[in-house]
XYZ file of C-alpha atoms in Angstrom:
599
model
C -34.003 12.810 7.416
C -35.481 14.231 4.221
C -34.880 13.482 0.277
C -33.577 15.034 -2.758
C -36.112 17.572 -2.607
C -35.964 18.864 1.376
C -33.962 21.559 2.527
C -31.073 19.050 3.080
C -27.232 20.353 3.543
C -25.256 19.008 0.589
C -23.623 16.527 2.673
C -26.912 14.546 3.128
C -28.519 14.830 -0.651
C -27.310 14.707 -3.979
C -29.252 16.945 -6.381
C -30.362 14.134 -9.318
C -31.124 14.902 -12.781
C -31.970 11.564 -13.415
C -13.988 6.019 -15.917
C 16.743 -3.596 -21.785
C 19.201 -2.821 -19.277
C 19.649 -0.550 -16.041
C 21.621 2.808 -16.151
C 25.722 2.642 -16.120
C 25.082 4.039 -12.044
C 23.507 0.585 -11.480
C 26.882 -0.716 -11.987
C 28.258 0.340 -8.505
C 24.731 -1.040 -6.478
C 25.890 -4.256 -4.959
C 24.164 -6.367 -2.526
C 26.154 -8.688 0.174
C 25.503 -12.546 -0.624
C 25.153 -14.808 2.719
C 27.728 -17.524 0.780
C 30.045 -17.251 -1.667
C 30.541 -20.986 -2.781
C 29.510 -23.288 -0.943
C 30.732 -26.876 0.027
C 33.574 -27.966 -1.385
C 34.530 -30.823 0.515
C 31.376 -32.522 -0.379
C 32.177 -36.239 -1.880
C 29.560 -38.008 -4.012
C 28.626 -41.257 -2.342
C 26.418 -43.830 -3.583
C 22.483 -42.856 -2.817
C 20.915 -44.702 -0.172
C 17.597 -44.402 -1.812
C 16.471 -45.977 -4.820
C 13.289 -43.127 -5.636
C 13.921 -40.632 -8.096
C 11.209 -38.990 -7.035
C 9.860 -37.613 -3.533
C 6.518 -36.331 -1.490
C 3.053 -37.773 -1.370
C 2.110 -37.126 -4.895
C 5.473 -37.854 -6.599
C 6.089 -34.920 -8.466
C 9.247 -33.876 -7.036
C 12.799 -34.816 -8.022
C 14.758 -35.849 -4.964
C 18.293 -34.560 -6.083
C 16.644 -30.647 -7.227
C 14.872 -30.894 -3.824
C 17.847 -32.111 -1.814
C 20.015 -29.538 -4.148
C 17.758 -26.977 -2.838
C 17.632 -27.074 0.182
C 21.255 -27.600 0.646
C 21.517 -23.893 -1.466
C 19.197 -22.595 1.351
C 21.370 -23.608 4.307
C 24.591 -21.899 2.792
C 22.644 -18.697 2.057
C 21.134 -18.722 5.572
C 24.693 -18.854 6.894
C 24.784 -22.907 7.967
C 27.689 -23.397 5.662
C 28.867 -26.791 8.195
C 25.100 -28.280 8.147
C 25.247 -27.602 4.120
C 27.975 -29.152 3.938
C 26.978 -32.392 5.912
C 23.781 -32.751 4.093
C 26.435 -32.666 0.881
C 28.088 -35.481 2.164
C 25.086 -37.710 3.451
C 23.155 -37.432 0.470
C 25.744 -37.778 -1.644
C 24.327 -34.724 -3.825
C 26.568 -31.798 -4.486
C 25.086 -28.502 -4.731
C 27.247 -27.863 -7.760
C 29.725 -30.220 -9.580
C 33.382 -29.569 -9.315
C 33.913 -27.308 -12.291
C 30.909 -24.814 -11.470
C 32.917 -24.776 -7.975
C 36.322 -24.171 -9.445
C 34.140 -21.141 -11.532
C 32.637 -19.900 -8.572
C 36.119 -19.733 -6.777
C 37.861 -17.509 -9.848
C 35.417 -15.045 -9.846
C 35.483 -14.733 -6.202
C 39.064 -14.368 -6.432
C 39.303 -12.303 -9.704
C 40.984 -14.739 -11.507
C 39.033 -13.267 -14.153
C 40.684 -15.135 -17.466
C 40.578 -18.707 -15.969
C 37.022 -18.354 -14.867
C 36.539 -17.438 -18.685
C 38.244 -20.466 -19.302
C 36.077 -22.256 -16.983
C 33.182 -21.417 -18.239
C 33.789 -22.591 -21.697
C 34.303 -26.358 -20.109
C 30.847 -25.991 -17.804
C 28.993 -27.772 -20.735
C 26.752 -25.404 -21.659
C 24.793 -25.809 -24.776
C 23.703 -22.248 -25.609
C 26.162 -20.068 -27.261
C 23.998 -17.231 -26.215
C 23.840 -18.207 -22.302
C 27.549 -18.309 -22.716
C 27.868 -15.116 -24.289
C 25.666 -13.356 -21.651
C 27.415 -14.134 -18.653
C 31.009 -13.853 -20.468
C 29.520 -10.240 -20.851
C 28.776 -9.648 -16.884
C 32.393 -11.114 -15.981
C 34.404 -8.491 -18.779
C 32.292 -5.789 -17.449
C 33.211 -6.610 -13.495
C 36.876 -6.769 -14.599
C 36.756 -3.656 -16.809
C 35.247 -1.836 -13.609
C 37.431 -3.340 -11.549
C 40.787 -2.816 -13.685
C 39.212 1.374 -13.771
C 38.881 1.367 -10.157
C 42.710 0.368 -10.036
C 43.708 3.630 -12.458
C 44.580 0.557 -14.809
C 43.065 2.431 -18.027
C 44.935 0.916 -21.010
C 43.848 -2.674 -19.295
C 40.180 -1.558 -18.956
C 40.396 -0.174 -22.810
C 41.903 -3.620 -23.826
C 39.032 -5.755 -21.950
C 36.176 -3.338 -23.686
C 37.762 -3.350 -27.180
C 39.021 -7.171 -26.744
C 36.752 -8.965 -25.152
C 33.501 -7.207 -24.467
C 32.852 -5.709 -28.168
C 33.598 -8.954 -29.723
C 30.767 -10.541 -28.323
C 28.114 -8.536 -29.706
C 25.891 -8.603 -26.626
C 23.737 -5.864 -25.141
C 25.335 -3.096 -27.507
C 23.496 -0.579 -25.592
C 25.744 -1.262 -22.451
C 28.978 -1.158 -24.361
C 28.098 2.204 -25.641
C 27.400 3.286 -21.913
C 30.651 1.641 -21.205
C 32.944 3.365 -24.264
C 31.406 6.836 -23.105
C 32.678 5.717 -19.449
C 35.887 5.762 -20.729
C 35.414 9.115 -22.238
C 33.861 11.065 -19.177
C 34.695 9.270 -16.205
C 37.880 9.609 -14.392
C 39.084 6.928 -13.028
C 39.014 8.435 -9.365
C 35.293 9.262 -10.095
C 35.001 5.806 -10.511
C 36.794 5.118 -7.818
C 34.789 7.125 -5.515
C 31.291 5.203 -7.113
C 32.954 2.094 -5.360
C 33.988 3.666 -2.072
C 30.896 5.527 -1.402
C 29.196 2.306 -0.952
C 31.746 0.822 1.002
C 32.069 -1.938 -1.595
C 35.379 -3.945 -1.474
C 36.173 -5.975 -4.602
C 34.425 -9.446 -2.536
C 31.332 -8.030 -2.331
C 31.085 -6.767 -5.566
C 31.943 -9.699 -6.768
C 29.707 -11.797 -4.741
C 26.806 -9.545 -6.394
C 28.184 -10.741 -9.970
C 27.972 -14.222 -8.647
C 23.956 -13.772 -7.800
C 23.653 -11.887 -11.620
C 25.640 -14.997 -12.798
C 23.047 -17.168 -11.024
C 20.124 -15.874 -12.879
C 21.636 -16.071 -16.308
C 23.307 -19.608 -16.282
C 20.730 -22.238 -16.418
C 19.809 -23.964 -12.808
C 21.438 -26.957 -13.087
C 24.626 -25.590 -13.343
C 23.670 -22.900 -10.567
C 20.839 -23.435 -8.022
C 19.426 -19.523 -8.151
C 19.526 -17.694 -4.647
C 17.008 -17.766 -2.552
C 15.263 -20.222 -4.590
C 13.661 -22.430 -1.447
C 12.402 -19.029 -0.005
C 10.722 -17.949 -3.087
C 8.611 -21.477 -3.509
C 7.303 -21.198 0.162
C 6.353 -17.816 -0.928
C 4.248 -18.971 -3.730
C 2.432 -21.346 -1.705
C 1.445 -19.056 0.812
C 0.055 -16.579 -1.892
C -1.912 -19.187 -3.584
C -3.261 -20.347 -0.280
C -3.879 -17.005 0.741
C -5.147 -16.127 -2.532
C -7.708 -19.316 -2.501
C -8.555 -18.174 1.010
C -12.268 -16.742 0.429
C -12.313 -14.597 3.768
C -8.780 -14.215 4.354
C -8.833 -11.338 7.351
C -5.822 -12.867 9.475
C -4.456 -10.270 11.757
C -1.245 -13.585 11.792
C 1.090 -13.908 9.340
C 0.373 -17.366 7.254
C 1.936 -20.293 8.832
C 4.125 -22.802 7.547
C 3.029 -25.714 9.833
C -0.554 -25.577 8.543
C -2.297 -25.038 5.381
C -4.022 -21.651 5.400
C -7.534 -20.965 5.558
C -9.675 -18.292 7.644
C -13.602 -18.757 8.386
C -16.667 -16.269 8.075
C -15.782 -15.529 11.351
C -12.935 -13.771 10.769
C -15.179 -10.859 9.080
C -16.140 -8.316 11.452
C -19.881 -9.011 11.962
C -20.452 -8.714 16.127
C -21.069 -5.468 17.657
C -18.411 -5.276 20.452
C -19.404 -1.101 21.180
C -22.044 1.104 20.450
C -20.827 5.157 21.207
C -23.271 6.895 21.944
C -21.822 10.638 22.566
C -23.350 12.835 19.873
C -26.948 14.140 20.332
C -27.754 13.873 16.742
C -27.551 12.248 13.075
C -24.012 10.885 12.668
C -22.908 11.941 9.416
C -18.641 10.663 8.883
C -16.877 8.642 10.679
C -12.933 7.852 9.981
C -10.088 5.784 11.391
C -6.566 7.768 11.369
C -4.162 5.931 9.200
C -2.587 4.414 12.661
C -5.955 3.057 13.390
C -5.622 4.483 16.691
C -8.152 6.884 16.810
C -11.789 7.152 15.340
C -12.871 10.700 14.266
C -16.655 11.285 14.057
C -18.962 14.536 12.065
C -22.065 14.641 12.952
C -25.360 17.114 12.565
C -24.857 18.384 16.054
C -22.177 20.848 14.690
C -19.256 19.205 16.663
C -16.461 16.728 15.662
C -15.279 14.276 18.333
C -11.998 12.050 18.649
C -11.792 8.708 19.826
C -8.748 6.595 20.932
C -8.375 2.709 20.889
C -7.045 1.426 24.089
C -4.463 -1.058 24.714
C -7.295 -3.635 24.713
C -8.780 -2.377 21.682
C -12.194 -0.414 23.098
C -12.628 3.243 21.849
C -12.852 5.777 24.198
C -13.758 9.601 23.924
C -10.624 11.362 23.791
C -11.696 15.238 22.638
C -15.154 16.313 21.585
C -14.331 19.376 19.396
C -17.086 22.371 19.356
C -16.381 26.058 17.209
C -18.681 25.185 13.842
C -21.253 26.792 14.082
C -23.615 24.459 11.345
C -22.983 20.656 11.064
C -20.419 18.760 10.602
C -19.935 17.084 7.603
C -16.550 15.756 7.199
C -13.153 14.639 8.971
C -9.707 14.319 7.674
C -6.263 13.062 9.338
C -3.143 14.100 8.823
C -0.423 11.920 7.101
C 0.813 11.513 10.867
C -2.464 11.104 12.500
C -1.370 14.143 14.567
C -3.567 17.092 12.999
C -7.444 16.793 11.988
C -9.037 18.707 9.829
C -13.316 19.068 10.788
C -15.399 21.176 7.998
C -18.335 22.431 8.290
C -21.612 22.559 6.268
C -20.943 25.477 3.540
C -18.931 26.914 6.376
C -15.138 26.943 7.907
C -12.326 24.280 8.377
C -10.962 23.931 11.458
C -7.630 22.375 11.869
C -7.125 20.126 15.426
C -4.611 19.188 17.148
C -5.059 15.704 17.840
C -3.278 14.786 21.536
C -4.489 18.456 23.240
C -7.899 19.218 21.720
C -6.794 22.523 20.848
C -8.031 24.268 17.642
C -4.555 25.601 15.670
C -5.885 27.441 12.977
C -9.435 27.895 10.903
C -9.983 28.604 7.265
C -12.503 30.920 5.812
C -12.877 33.236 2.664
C -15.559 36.246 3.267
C -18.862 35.129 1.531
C -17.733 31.832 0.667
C -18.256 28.667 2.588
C -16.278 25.312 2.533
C -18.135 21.764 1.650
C -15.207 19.725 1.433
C -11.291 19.011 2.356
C -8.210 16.835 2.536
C -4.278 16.992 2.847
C -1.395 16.723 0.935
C 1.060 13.632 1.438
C 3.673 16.004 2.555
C 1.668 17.599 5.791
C 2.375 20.716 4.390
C -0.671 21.659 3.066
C -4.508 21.363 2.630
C -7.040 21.212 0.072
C -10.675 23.034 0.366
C -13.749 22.440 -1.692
C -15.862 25.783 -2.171
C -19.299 26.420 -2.556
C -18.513 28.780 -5.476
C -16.981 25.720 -7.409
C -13.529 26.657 -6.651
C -10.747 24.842 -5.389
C -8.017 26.327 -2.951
C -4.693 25.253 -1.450
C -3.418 26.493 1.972
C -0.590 26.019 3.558
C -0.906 25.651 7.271
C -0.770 28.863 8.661
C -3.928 29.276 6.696
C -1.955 31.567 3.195
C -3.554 30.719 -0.118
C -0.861 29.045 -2.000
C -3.702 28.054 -5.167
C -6.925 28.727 -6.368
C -8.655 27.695 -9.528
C -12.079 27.047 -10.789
C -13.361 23.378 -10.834
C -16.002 22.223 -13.270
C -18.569 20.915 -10.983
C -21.765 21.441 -11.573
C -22.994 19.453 -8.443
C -22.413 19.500 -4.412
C -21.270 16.257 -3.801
C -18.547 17.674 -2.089
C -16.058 14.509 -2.043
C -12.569 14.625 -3.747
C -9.263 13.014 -3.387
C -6.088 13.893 -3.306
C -3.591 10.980 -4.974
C -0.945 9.461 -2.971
C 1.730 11.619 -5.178
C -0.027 14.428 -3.946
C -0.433 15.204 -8.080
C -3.381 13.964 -8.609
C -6.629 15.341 -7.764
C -10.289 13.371 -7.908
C -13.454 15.273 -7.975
C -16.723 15.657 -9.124
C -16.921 17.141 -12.526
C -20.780 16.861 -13.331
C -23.500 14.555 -11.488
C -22.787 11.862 -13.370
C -19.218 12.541 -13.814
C -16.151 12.416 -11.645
C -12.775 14.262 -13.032
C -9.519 12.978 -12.447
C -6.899 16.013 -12.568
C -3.225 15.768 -12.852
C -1.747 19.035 -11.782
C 2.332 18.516 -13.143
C 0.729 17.510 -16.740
C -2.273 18.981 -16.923
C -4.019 15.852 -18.218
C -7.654 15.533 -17.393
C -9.733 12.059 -17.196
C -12.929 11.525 -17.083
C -15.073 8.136 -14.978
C -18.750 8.827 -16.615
C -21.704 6.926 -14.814
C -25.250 6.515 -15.883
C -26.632 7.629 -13.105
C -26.285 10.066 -9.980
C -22.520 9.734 -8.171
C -23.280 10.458 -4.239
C -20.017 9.786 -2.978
C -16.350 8.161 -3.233
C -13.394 6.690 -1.911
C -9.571 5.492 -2.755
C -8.068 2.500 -2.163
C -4.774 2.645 -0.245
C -2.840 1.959 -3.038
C -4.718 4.717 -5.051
C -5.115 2.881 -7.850
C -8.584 1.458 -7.591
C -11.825 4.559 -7.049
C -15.289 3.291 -5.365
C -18.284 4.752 -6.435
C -21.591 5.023 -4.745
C -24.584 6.067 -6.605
C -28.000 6.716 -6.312
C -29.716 3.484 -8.134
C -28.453 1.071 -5.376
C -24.934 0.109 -6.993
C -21.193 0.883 -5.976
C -19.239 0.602 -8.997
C -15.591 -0.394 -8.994
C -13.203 1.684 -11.051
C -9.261 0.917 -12.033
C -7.500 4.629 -12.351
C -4.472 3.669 -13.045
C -4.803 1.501 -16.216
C -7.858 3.261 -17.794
C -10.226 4.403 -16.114
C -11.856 0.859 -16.436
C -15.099 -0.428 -14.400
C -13.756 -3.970 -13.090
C -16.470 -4.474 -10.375
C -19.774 -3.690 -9.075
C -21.581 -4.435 -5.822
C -25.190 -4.481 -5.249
C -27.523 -5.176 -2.121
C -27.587 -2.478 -0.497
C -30.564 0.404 -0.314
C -29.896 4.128 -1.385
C -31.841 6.392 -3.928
C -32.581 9.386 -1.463
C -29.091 10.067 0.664
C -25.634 10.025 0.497
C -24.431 6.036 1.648
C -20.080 6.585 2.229
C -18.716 2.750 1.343
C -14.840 1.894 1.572
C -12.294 -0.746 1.507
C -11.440 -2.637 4.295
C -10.044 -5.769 5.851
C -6.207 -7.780 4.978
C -5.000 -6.143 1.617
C -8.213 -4.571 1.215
C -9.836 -7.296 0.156
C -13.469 -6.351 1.280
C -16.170 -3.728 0.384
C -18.225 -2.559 3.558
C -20.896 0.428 2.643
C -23.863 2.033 4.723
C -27.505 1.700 3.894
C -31.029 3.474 3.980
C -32.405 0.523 6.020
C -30.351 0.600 8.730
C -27.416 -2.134 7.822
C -24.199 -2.574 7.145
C -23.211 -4.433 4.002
C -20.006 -6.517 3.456
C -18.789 -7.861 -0.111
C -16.175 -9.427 -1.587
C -13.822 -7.363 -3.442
C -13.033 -9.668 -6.018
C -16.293 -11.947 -6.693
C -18.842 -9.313 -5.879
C -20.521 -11.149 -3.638
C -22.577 -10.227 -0.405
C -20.888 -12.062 2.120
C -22.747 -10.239 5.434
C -25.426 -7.940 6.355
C -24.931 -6.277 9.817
C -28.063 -5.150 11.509
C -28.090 -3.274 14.411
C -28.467 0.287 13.886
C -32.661 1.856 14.032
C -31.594 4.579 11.184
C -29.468 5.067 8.214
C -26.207 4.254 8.057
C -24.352 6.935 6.482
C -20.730 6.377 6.478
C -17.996 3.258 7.539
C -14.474 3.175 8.321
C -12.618 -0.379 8.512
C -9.921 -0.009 10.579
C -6.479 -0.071 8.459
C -4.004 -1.794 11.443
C -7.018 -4.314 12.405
C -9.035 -6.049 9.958
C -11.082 -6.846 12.250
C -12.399 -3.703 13.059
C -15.221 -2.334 11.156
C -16.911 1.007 12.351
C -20.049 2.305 11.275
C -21.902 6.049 11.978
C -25.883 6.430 11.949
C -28.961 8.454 11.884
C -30.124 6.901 15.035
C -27.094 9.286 16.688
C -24.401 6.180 17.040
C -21.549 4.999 16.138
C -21.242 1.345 16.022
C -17.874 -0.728 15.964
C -18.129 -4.006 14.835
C -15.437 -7.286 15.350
C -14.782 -10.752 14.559
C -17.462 -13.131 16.319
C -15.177 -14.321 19.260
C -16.984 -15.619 22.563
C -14.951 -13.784 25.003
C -16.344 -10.546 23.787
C -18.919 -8.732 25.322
C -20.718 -5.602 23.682
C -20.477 -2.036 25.396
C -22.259 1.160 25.360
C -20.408 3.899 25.669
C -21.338 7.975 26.158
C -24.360 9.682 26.173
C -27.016 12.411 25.117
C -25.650 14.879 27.223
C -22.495 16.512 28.209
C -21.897 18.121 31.791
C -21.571 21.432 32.430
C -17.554 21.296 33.771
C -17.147 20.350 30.222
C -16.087 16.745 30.724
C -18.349 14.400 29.013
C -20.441 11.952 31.125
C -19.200 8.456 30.039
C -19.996 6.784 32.919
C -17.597 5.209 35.423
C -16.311 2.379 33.441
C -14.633 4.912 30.545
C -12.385 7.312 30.369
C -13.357 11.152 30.206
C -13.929 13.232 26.800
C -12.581 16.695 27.002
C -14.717 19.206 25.310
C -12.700 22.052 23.361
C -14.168 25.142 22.184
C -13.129 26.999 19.563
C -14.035 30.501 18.037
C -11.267 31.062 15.526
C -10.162 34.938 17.252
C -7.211 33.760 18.494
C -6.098 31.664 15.387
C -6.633 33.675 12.433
C-alpha cells in the first residue's frame, strides 16, 4: 500500500500540506400514583431498639430508613405489608395530620386540606405558600371542568392572586378564563381519560416534592438511592463492558477481561486490501468495502459467529465505503470516485444506483427518516436523493481536500464535513449556522458518537482528538499510541455507553483506550497488514471487529475459555456463484449488479 505521494484512491491517502414553570397544557398531563395514602391504621408503639442509627458504618437514621422503605412498599402496591411494617416498627410513614391532608385532597375537600395544611407545622411561609398555590390551581381546574365559572373566578381572584406566587402562572390562568371554554377544558381532561382521583393523585406527587420530606417521604425515593449506587459503582467501574444489568446482590465491578481482546473469527472472503468495515445499528450484520471492488454482508448467528450472507459485485473500481439504513434493511456501497449502489439487505438484490455524467461519488450516508441519502462528489458538491434516485438538493461544499467522510446529525439537520485539511465544518441546514473544529495538523478521517454529541478525529501525526459539538466545539480528549502518518486509520466508539475508543493502525494492531482517562488499556495483534477501519458492535460490547490490508476481517471478543477461534471464507469464489466457505458455514450468495435495470 503506498503513501501520500502514490497513485492512491482518496479513500487510502490524505493529501497533507503539512472545534420557571411548564406551559398552561401541562396542566391536564397527569400520571397514575401506585398509593394514594398510605397506612392509616398504623399505631405508634414503643421501639424495640434502642440505636438511632443503622448499617455497618452508622450513618443512617433508622426511622428515615424504616420510613422509606415503608413509602416503597405502598408505591409498589403492598399496601397490607406497609402497613404491618407500620405497626411493628412503630414508625408511621406520615403523622396523623399529613394523613388527614393527604385524605382531603384525595377527596377534594379542597378548603379543609387548606386548613390542614396551615396546622402541619411548617416553618416556611414560602413552602406554605407554594403548595397552597398547586391545591387553588387543582380546584380552579377542577371547579372549570364542572362549568362552575363564577367559583373558578372566585378561587383565582380569592385565593390564588393573594398569594403572590409564580405570577407568571396566574397570568396563564386569568387568560384561561378569557379563551377557554369551559367544555374545551373539559375535553383537555377527558382526552386523557383523567377522572378527578387521578388527577388528584398527580397533585399529591407535585405536593410531595414541594413540602419538605419529613412531612412527606418523596415518591419513589428508595428506587432513586439504589439508582445512585449503581451509577457510582458503575461509574468507578474502570472497564465496565457488562452485557448484565448491575446487580443488587453484589457490588459491581467488571475485569480486563471483559474488553474484547481474543480473536474468536478471522473472515477471510475478500481477495484483497480490506478497506471499511461496519456493524448495522442491530448489530446483526457486518458490512465490509474492500479494494476488490465488491461489498459483502455478513450475519451474526444465533450463537454469535458471522457468516457470509451476500457478497455484492456491480462497482466497477473499489470499494470504499458502507452505510446502513436507519432499519438495517437497505445498504448503501460507494465506490472509488464512482457510483452508489443501494442493497437490499435480506435478498442481495441491487434496488437502485446513483450517478451524475462526469462526476464520480467519494462518499455517502442517510437521513434519520429512510427517506433519503446524502452523496459526497468529486467536484466538491454535495447532493440529496431521495430513493428512487431524484435530486432533491445540491450545493457546493467548501472542501478543499478528499477525505471523503461526513456525517449526517441524528436530527437529520446537521451536516459534518471536511471544510479544508485541517478543518472540519459543521453545517446546520434549518439555520444556516456554520462551525468550524480547526486542527493543527492533517484530519484523515471521523466518526460520531451515538448520541451525536461528541466527533472523533483521526489525524495524520499519530493522535485522535476528542471533540464536544454540542457545547462548543471544545477538544475534551485525546488518544495517542497508535501509528499513522501515511494512510487513512477509521477509529470509533465502542463498548457499554460508549465508553471505549478502539482505532486501526499502520503496524498491524488494534488499539483500545479509555474514553474518559485516555489511557491505552489493550493492543490487539493479530493482523500481518494495516488495519484500516473498526466497528464495535452496538448490541454486544463485546464484539469488536476489525478490517485489514492483509485481506481480513478480524472479530475480536471477551477472553472466555470456552471459545475457540475460526476461519472463515476464502480467496476464491466458485463459479455457480456461491462462495466456498467450507462445510462448517453457511453459503454467501454472490449478486451482480449493472445498474440497466435500476436506473
Amino acid at each position: 500500500m503506498g503513501g501520500f505521494e502514490d497513485d492512491e484512491p482518496p479513500s487510502k491517502r490524505a493529501r497533507a500540506s503539512s472545534v420557571e414553570s411548564a406551559s398552561l397544557s401541562d396542566c391536564f398531563s397527569f400520571s397514575k400514583c401506585a398509593n394514594p395514602l398510605g397506612s392509616t391504621m398504623a399505631r405508634p408503639l414503643p421501639s424495640q431498639g434502642k440505636e438511632v442509627m443503622v448499617g455497618s458504618k452508622g450513618v443512617i437514621k433508622k426511622e428515615e430508613f424504616v420510613r422509606i422503605i415503608t413509602k416503597t412498599l405502598y408505591s409498589l402496591g403492598y399496601e397490607k405489608s406497609g402497613a404491618v411494617l407500620e405497626e411493628e416498627s412503630g414508625i408511621t410513614l406520615h403523622n396523623p395530620m399529613v394523613n388527614l391532608f393527604r385524605e382531603q385532597v384525595i377527596d377534594g375537600k379542597w378548603d379543609n386540606a387548606m386548613v390542614t395544611l396551615n396546622k402541619i407545622g411548617l416553618l416556611d411561609e414560602n413552602i406554605v405558600k407554594s403548595a397552597a398555590f398547586l391545591i387553588l390551581e387543582q380546584k380552579f381546574f377542577e371547579l372549570l371542568r364542572d362549568d362552575n365559572v363564577m367559583g373558578a373566578m372566585k378561587t383565582l381572584r380569592s385565593e390564588i392572586t393573594p398569594l403572590d406566587v409564580n405570577r407568571k402562572r396566574v397570568h396563564e390562568l386569568s387568560s384561561c378564563m378569557i379563551s377557554c371554554s369551559p367544555q374545551q377544558l373539559f375535553l383537555g381532561f377527558s382526552k386523557l381519560g383523567i377522572d378527578s382521583s387521578a388527577s388528584r393523585l398527580k397533585l399529591l406527587e407535585e405536593l410531595e416534592k414541594v413540602l419538605p420530606p419529613t412531612v412527606m417521604v418523596p415518591e419513589r425515593r428508595l428506587e432513586n438511592l439504589v439508582e445512585q449506587a449503581l451509577t457510582v459503582q458503575r461509574d468507578a467501574c474502570y472497564f465496565h463492558n457488562s452485557i448484565d444489568g448491575l446487580s443488587l446482590y453484589i457490588d459491581h465491578r467488571c475485569g480486563k477481561d471483559q474488553i474484547p481482546s481474543r480473536t474468536l473469527q478471522v473472515l477471510r472472503a475478500h481477495r484483497d486490501e480490506v478497506w471499511f468495515i461496519q456493524f448495522s445499528n442491530n448489530g446483526k450484520y457486518l458490512a465490509s468495502a474492500s479494494n476488490d471492488k465488491s461489498a459483502m454482508i455478513w450475519e451474526a448467528d444465533e450463537d454469535g459467529e458471522l457468516l457470509l450472507k451476500h457478497t455484492l459485485n456491480g462497482h466497477e473500481k473499489s470499494v470504499m465505503m458502507v452505510a446502513w439504513s436507519p432499519d438495517d434493511c437497505q445498504l448503501l456501497t460507494c465506490g472509488v470516485e464512482e457510483t452508489i449502489r443501494r442493497w437490499d439487505v435480506e435478498s442481495g438484490k441491487c434496488l437502485h444506483v446513483y450517478e451524475k455524467p462526469g462526476i464520480g461519488f467519494i462518499s455517502c450516508a442517510w437521513f434519520p427518516d429512510g427517506k433519503q441519502i446524502l452523496s459526497g462528489l468529486t467536484d466538491e458538491h454535495f447532493c440529496i436523493w431521495d430513493l428512487d434516485g431524484k435530486e432533491v438538493d445540491c450545493w457546493k461544499g467548501q472542501r478543499s481536500t478528499k477525505t471523503p467522510d461526513f456525517v449526517v446529525g441524528k436530527d437529520g439537520k446537521l451536516i459534518i464535513s471536511m471544510n479544508r485539511e485541517k478543518t472540519i465544518l459543521l453545517f446546520d441546514r434549518e439555520t444556516k449556522q456554520e462551525r468550524l473544529i480547526e486542527e493543527d495538523h492533517t484530519i484523515t478521517s471521523f466518526s460520531l458518537s451515538e448520541d451525536g454529541d461528541f466527533l472523533l478525529v483521526n489525524l495524520v501525526n499519530e493522535a485522535i482528538h476528542l471533540w464536544n459539538i454540542r457545547n462548543g466545539p471544545i477538544r475534551v480528549n485525546r488518544y495517542s499510541g497508535h501509528k499513522q502518518n501515511r494512510f487513512v486509520i477509521r477509529s470509533c466508539f465502542g463498548g457499554s455507553e460508549q465508553a471505549f475508543i478502539a482505532s486501526g493502525s499502520e503496524d498491524s494492531q488494534v488499539y483500545i483506550w479509555h474514553r474518559a482517562t485516555g489511557d491505552l488499556i489493550e493492543t490487539l495483534a493479530g493482523h500481518s497488514g494495516t488495519v484500516n477501519c473498526v466497528s464495535w458492535n452496538p448490541a454486544n460490547p463485546h464484539m469488536l471487529a476489525s478490517a485489514s490490508d492483509d485481506h481480513t476481517i478480524r472479530i475480536w471478543g471477551a477472553k472466555k475459555a470456552s471459545l475457540k477461534r475460526k476461519d472463515v471464507g476464502s480467496s476464491s469464489c466458485s463459479s455457480n456463484g456461491i462462495h466456498a466457505n467450507g462445510n462448517t458455514h453457511g453459503n454467501g450468495f454472490v449478486h451482480q449488479c449493472n445498474g440497466n435495470s435500476t436506473k
